CSV table of C-alpha atoms in Angstrom, one decimal:
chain,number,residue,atom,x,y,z
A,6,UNK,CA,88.6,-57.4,-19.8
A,7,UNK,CA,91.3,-56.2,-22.6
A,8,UNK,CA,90.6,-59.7,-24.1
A,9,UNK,CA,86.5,-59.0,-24.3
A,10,UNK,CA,86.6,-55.3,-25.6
A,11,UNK,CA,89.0,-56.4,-28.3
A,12,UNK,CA,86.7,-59.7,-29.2
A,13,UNK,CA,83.7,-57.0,-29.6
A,14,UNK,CA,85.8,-54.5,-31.5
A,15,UNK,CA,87.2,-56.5,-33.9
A,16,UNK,CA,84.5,-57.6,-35.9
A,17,UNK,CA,82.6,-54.2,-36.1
A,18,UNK,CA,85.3,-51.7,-36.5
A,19,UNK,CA,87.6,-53.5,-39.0
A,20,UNK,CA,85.3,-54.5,-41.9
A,21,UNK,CA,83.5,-50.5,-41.1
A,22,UNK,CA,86.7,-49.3,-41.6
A,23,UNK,CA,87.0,-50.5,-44.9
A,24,UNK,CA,82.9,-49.8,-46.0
A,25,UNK,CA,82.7,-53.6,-45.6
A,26,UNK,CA,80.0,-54.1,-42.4
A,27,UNK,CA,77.1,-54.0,-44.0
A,28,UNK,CA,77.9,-56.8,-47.0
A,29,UNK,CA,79.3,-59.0,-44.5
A,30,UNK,CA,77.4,-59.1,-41.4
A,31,UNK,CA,73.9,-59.5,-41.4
A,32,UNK,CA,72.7,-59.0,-37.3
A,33,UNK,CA,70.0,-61.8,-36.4
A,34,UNK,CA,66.8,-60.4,-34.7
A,35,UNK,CA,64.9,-61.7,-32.2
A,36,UNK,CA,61.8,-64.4,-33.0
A,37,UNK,CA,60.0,-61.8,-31.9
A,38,UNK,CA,61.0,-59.0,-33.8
A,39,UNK,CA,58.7,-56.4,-34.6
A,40,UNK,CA,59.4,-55.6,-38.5
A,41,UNK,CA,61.2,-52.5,-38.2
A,42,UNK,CA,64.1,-52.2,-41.3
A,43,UNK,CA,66.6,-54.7,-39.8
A,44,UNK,CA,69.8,-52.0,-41.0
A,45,UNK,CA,69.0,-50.3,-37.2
A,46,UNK,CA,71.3,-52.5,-35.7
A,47,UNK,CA,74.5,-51.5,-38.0
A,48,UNK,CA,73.7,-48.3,-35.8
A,49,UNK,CA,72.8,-50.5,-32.7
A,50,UNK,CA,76.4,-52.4,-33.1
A,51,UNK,CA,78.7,-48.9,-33.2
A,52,UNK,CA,77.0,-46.3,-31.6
A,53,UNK,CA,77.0,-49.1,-28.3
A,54,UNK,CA,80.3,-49.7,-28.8
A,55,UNK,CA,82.0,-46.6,-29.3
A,56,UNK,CA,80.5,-45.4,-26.3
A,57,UNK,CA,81.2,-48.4,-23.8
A,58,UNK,CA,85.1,-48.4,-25.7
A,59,UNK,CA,85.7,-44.2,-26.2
A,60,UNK,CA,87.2,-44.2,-22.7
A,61,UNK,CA,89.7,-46.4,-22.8
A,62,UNK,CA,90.5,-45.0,-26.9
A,63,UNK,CA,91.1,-41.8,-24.6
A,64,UNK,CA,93.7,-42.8,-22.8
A,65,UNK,CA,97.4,-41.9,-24.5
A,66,UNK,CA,99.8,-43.8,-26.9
A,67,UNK,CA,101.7,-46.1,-25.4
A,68,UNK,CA,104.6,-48.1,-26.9
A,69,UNK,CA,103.3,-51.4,-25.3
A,70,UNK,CA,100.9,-54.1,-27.0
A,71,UNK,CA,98.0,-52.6,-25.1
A,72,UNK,CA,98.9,-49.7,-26.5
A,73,UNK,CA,99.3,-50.8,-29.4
A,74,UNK,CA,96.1,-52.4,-29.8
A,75,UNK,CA,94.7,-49.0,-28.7
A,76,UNK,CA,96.1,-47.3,-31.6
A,77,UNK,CA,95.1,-49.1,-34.1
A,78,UNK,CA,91.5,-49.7,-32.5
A,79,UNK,CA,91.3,-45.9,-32.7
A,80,UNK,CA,92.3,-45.5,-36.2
A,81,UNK,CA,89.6,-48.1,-37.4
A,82,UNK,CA,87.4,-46.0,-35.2
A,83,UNK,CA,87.9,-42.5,-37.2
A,84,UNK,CA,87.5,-44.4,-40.1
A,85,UNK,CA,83.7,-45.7,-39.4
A,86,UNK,CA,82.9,-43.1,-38.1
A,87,UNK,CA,83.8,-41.6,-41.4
A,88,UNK,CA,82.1,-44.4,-43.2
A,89,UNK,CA,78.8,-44.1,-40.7
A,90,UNK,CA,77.8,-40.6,-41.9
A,91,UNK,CA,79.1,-40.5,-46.1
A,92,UNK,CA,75.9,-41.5,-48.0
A,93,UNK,CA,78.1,-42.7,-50.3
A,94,UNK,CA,79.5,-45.1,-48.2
A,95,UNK,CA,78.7,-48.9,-48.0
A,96,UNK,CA,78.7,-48.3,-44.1
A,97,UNK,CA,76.6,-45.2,-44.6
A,98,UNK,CA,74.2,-46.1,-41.3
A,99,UNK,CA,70.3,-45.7,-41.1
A,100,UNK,CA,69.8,-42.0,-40.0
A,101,UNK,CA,66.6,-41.4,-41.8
A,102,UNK,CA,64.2,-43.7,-41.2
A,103,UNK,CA,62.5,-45.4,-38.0
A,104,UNK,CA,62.4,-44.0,-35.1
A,105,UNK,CA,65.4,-46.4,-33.1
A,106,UNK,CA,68.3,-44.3,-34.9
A,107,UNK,CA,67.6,-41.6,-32.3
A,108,UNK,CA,68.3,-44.2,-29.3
A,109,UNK,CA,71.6,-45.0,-31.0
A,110,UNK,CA,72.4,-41.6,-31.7
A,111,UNK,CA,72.8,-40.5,-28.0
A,112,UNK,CA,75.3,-43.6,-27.5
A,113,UNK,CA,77.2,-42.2,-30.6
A,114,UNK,CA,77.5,-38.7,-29.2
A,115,UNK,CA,78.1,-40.1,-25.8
A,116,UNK,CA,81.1,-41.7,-27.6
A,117,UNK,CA,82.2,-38.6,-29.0
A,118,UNK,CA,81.6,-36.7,-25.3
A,119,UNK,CA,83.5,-39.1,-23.7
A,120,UNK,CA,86.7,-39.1,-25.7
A,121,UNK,CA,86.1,-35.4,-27.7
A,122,UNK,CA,90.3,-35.1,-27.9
A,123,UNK,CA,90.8,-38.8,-29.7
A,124,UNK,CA,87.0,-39.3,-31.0
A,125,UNK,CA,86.1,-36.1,-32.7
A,126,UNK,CA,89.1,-33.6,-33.2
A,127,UNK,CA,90.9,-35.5,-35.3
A,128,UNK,CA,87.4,-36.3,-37.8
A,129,UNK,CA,87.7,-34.0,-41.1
A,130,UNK,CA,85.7,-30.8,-41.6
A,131,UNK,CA,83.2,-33.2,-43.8
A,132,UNK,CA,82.8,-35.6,-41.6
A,133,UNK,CA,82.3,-33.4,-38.5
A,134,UNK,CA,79.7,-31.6,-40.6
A,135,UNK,CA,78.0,-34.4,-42.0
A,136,UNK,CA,77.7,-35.7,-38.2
A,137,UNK,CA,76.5,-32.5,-37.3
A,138,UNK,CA,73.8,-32.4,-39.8
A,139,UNK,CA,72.2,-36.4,-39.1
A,140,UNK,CA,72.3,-35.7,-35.5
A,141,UNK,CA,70.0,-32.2,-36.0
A,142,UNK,CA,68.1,-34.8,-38.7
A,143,UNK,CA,66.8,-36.9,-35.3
A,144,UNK,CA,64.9,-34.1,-34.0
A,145,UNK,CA,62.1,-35.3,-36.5
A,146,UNK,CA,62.0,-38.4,-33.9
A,147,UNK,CA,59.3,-37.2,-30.8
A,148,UNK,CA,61.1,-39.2,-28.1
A,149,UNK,CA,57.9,-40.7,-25.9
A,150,UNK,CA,58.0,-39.5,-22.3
A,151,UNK,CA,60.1,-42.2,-20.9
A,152,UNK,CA,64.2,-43.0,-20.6
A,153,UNK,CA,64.0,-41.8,-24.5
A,154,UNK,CA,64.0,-37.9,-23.3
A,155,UNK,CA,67.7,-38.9,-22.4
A,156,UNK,CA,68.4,-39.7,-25.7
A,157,UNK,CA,67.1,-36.2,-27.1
A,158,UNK,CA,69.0,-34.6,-24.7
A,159,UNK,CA,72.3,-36.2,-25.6
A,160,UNK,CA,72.2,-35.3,-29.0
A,161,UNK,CA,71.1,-31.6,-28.3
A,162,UNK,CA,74.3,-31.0,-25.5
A,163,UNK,CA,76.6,-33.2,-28.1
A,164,UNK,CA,75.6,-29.9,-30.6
A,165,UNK,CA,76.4,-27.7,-27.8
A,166,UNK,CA,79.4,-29.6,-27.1
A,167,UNK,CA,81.1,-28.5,-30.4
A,168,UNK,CA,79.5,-25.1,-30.8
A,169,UNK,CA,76.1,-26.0,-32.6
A,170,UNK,CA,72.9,-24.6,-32.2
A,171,UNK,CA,71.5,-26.8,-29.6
A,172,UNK,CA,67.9,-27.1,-28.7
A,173,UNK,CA,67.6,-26.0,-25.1
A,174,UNK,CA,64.3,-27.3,-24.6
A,175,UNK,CA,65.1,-30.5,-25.3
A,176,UNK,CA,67.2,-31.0,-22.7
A,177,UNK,CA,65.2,-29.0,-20.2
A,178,UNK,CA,62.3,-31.5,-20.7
A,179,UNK,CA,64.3,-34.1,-19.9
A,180,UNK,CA,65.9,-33.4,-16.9
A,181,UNK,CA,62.8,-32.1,-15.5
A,182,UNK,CA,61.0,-35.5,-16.3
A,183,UNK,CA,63.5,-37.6,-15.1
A,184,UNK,CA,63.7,-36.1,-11.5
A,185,UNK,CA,60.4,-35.7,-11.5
A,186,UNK,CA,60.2,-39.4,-11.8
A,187,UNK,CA,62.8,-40.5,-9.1
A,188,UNK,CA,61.3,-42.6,-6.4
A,189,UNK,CA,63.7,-42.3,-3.9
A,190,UNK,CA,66.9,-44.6,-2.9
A,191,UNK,CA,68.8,-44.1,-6.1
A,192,UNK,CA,66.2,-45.4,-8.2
A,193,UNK,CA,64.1,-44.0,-10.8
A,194,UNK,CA,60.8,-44.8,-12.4
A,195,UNK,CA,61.0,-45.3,-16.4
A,196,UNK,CA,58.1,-42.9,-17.2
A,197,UNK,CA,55.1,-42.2,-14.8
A,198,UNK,CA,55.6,-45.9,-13.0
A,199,UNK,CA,58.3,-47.6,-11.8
A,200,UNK,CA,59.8,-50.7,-13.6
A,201,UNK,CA,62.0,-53.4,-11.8
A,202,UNK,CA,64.8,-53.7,-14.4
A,203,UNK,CA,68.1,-52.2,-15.0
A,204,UNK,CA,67.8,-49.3,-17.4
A,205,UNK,CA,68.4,-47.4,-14.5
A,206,UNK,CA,72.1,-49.1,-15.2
A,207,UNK,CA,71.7,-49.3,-19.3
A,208,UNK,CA,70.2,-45.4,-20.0
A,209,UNK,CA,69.6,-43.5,-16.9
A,210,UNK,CA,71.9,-43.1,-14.5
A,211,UNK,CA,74.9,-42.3,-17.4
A,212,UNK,CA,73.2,-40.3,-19.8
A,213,UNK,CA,71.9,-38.2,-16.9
A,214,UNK,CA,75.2,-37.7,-15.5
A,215,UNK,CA,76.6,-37.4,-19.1
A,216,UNK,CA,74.3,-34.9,-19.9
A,217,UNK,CA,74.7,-32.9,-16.5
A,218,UNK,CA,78.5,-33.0,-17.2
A,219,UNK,CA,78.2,-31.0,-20.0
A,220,UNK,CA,75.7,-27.9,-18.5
A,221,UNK,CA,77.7,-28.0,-15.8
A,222,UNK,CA,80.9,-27.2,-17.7
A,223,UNK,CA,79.5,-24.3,-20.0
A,224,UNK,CA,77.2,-23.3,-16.7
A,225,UNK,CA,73.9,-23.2,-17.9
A,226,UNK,CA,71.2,-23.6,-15.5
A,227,UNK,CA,68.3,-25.6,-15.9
A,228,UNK,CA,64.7,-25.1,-14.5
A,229,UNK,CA,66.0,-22.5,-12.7
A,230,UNK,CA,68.8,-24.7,-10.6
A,231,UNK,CA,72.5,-24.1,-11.6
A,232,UNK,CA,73.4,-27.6,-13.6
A,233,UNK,CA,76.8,-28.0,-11.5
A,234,UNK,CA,74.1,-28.4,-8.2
A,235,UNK,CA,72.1,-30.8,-10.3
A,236,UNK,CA,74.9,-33.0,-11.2
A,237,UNK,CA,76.4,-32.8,-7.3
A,238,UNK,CA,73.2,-34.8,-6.8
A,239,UNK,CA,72.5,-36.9,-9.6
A,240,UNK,CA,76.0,-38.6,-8.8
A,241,UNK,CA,74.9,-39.4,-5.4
A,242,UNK,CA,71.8,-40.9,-6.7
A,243,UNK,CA,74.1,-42.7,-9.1
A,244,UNK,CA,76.4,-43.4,-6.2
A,245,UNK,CA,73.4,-45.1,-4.1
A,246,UNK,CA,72.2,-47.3,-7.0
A,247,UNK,CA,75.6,-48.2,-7.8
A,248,UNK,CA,75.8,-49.7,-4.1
A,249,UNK,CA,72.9,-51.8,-4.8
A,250,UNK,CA,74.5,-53.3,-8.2
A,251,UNK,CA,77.5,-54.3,-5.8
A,252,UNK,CA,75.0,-56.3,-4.0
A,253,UNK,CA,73.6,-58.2,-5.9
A,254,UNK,CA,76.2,-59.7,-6.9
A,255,UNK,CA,76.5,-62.8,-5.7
A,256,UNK,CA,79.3,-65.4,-4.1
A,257,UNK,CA,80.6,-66.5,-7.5
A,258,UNK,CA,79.1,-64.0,-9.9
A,259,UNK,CA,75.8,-64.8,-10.3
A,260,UNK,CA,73.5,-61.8,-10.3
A,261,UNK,CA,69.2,-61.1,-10.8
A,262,UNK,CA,67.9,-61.9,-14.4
A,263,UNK,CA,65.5,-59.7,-13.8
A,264,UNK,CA,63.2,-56.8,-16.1
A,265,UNK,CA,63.6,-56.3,-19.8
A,266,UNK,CA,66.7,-56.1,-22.4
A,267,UNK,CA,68.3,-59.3,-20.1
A,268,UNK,CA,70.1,-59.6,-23.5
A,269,UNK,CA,72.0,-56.6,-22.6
A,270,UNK,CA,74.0,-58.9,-20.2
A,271,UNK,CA,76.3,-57.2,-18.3
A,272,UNK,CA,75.9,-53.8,-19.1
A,273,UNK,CA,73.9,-54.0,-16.1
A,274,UNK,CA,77.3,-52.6,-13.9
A,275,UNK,CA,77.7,-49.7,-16.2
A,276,UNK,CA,77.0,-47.5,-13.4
A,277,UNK,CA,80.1,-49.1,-11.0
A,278,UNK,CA,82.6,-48.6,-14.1
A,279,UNK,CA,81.6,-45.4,-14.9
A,280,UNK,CA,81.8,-44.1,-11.7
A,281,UNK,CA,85.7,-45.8,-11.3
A,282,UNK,CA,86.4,-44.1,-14.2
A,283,UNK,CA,84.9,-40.9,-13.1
A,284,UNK,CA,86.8,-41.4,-9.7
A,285,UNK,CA,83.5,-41.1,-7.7
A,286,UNK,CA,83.1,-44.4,-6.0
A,287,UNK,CA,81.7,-43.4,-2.7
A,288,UNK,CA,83.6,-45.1,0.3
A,289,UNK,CA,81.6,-47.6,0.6
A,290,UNK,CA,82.9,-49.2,-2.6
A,291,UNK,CA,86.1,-49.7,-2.7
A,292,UNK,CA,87.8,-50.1,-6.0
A,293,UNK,CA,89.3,-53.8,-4.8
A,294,UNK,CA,85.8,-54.8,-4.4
A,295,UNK,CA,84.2,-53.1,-7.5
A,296,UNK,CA,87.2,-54.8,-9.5
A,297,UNK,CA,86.9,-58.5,-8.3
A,298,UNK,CA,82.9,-57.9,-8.1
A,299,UNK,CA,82.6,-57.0,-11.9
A,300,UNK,CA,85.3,-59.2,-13.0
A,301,UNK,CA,83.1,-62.0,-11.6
A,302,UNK,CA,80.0,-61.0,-12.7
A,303,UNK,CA,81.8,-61.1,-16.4
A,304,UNK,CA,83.2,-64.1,-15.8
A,305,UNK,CA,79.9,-65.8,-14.9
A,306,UNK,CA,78.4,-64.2,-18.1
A,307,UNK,CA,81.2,-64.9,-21.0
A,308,UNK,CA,82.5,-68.1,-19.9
A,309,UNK,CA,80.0,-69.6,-21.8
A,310,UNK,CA,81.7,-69.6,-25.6
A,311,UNK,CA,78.2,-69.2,-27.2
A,312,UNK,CA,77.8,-65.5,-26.4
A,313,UNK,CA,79.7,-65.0,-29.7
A,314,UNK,CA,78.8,-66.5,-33.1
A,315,UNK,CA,81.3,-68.3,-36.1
A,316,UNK,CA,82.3,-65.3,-37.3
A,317,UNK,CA,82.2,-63.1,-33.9
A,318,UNK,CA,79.9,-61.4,-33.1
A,319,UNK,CA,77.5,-61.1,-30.0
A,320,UNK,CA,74.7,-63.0,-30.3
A,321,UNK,CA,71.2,-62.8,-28.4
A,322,UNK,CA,71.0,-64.1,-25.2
A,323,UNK,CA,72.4,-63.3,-21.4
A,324,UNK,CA,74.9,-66.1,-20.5
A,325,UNK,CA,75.3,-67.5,-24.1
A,326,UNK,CA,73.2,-67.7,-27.2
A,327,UNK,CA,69.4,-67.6,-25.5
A,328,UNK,CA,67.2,-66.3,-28.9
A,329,UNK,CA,64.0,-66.2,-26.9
A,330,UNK,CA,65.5,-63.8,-24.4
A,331,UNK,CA,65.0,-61.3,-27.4
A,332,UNK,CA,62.5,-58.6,-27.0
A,333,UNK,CA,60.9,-57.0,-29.9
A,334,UNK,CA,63.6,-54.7,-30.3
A,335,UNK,CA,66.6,-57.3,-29.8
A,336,UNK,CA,69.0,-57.7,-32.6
A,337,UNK,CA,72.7,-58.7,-32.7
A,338,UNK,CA,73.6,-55.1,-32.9
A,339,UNK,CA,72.1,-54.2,-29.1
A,340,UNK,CA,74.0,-56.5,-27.9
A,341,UNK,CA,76.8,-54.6,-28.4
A,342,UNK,CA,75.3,-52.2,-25.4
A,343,UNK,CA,77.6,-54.7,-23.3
A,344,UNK,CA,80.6,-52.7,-24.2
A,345,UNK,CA,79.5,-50.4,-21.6
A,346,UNK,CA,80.6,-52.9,-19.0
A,347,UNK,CA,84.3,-52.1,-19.8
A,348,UNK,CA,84.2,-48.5,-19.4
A,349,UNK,CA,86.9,-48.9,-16.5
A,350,UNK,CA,89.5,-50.0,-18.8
A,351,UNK,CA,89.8,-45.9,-19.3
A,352,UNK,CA,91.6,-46.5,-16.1
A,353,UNK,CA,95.8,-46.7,-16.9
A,354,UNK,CA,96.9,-49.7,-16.2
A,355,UNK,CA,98.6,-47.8,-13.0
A,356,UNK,CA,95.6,-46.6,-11.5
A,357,UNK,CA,94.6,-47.8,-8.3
A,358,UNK,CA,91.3,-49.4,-9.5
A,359,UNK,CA,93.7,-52.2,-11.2
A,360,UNK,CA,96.5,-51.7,-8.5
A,361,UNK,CA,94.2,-52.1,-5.4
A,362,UNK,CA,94.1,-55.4,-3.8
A,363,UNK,CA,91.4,-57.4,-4.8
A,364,UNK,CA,88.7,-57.4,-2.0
A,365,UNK,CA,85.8,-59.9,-1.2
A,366,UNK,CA,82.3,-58.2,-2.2
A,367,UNK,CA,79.6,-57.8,0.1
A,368,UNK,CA,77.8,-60.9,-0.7
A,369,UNK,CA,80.8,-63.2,-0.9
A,370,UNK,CA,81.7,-62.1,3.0
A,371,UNK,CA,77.7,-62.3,3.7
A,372,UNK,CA,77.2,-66.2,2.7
A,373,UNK,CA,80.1,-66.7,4.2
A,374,UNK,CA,80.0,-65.3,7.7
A,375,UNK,CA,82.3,-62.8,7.1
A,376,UNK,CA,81.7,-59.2,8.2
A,377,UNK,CA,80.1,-57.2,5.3
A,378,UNK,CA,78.3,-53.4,5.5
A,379,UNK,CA,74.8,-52.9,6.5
A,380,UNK,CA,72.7,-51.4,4.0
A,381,UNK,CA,70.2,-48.2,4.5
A,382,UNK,CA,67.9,-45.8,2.5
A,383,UNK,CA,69.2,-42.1,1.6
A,384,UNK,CA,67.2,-39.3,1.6
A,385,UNK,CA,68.7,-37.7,-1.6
């Protein structure tokens, strides 16, 4: 997994680094694509991966290679981010225009969220203002009532985050809309009717905890429940869904193409890694099974060599370069989304998620008459 974050980091951070991105990559789009300014997915490509990379850029210096890698990844990482908000920069990213840059935004403050100490304390007094002030910028975006409340949210408890004016609003909205749209078994609806695809793994289920996180630490209730009891159960919702993800893996890997933004691969176990990092795998998962389950699922994904182009970088697709997979939206930079499938490699390399013995998943020992858990609905 060390090997695929560093493949994806590589090509974004070190040319960004430098004010170089832009004049050297040119994302493809889908055939598909709807016409929006193309320069979205330079925002696509970092916000994405900063958020799927910030926890394991959290963890501390270490004097071997991993470690190494780590610092230097990190320092490239200041640097963009720098270059992402200085409109004098090469690299300076598409803020003002089109509505995406608010989807993109919420992964970049997510980023910043999950790795505050590393991510944004170190940023100077410019560049923390002039992040500031392009994050405020997106409220001119009217998210539509669907996962995109999520995104307005993040931004608004980023501001609070580092003692902004923060819209509370916003964020009430959201939270209200998004239980009022869960249908029950860890599963939400996207808007006022359900959709069978997985941005209950790519949007949902994270940025609500993400977002609940936050309340929860500067205690602010919302719609009249404390945010700490609202978070106690949006994890077990999280917790439930995540059980399903483990499921559907299959014997070697192998797991449902199913609903939009297949291009978005394996991003699709966000949930499992998040929770591993968060230490809140329920019992039922243990973190030998998540392990060897998601290491499979990647394995059955990137083994194919043509989910990367010549010069690096993700292309369209879900188990190699697939164009027609693209959705309107899809460009090289949303694949980068993926990153949030290695969110356990915040995990030291001494923690017991990598330590554990690896354990067959559930349906490895069920087509293979081995004894797996029955599964059952919750009530929460």
């Amino acid at each position: 997994m060390l090997d695929l974050l560093v493949r994806m980091a590589n090509p974004v951070l070190r040319p960004m680094a430098e004010g170089k991105l832009q004049a050297r990559w040119n994302p493809a789009v889908s055939p598909t694509w709807d016409g929006r300014d193309v320069k979205v997915g330079y925002l696509e490509a970092f916000g994405r991966l900063m958020s799927g990379i910030a926890p394991w850029l959290a963890l501390p210096d270490s004097p071997d290679a991993e470690g190494k890698i780590r610092s230097a990844l990190r320092d490239k990482a200041l640097a963009c981010f720098a270059h992402s908000v200085d409109p004098t920069s090469p690299d300076y990213l598409l803020w003002r225009s089109e509505g995406q840059p608010l989807v993109d935004s919420a992964f970049y403050t997510q980023a910043l969220l999950r790795a505050p100490k590393q991510l944004w304390k170190p940023l100077s007094s410019t560049t923390k203002r002039q992040i500031v002030t392009e994050i405020k910028g997106l409220r001119r975006v009217d998210p539509p009532y669907s996962n995109w409340l999520l995104f307005a949210a993040m931004n608004e408890v980023f501001l609070l985050s580092v003692g902004e004016d923060w819209d509370p609003l916003r964020v009430d909205i959201a939270i209200r809309k998004i239980n009022e749209w869960y249908v029950g078994d860890g599963w939400y609806a996207d808007g006022n009717r359900f959709h069978y695809d997985y941005y209950g793994s790519y949007v949902i289920h994270p940025m609500l905890t993400q977002v609940l996180d936050v309340l929860a630490d500067a205690k602010i209730r919302i719609a009249g429940d404390s945010a700490e009891q609202l978070r106690e159960t949006a994890y077990r919702r999280m917790q439930r869904y995540a059980g399903h993800l483990e499921r559907m893996i299959g014997p070697e890997g192998a797991y449902p193409p199913i609903g939009r933004s297949l291009t978005y691969r394996t991003a699709v176990f966000q949930p499992l890694g998040l929770l591993a990092w968060r230490k809140q795998l329920p019992e039922t998962l243990a973190e030998g099974r998540v392990r060897a389950a998601t290491l499979a699922a990647q394995r059955a994904v990137f083994s194919n060599p043509t989910n990367f182009d010549e010069d690096g970088y993700l292309t369209i697709g879900f188990a190699g370069k697939q164009p027609t997979l693209g959705d309107v939206y899809s460009n090289a930079g949303s694949m980068y989304i993926v990153a949030e499938s290695l969110i356990a490699l915040g995990l030291a390399a001494t923690d017991t998620y990598w330590t554990a013995p690896p354990i067959s998943w559930t349906s490895r020992n069920a087509f293979s008459g081995q004894k797996f858990l029955k599964d059952y609905p919750v009530d929460y």
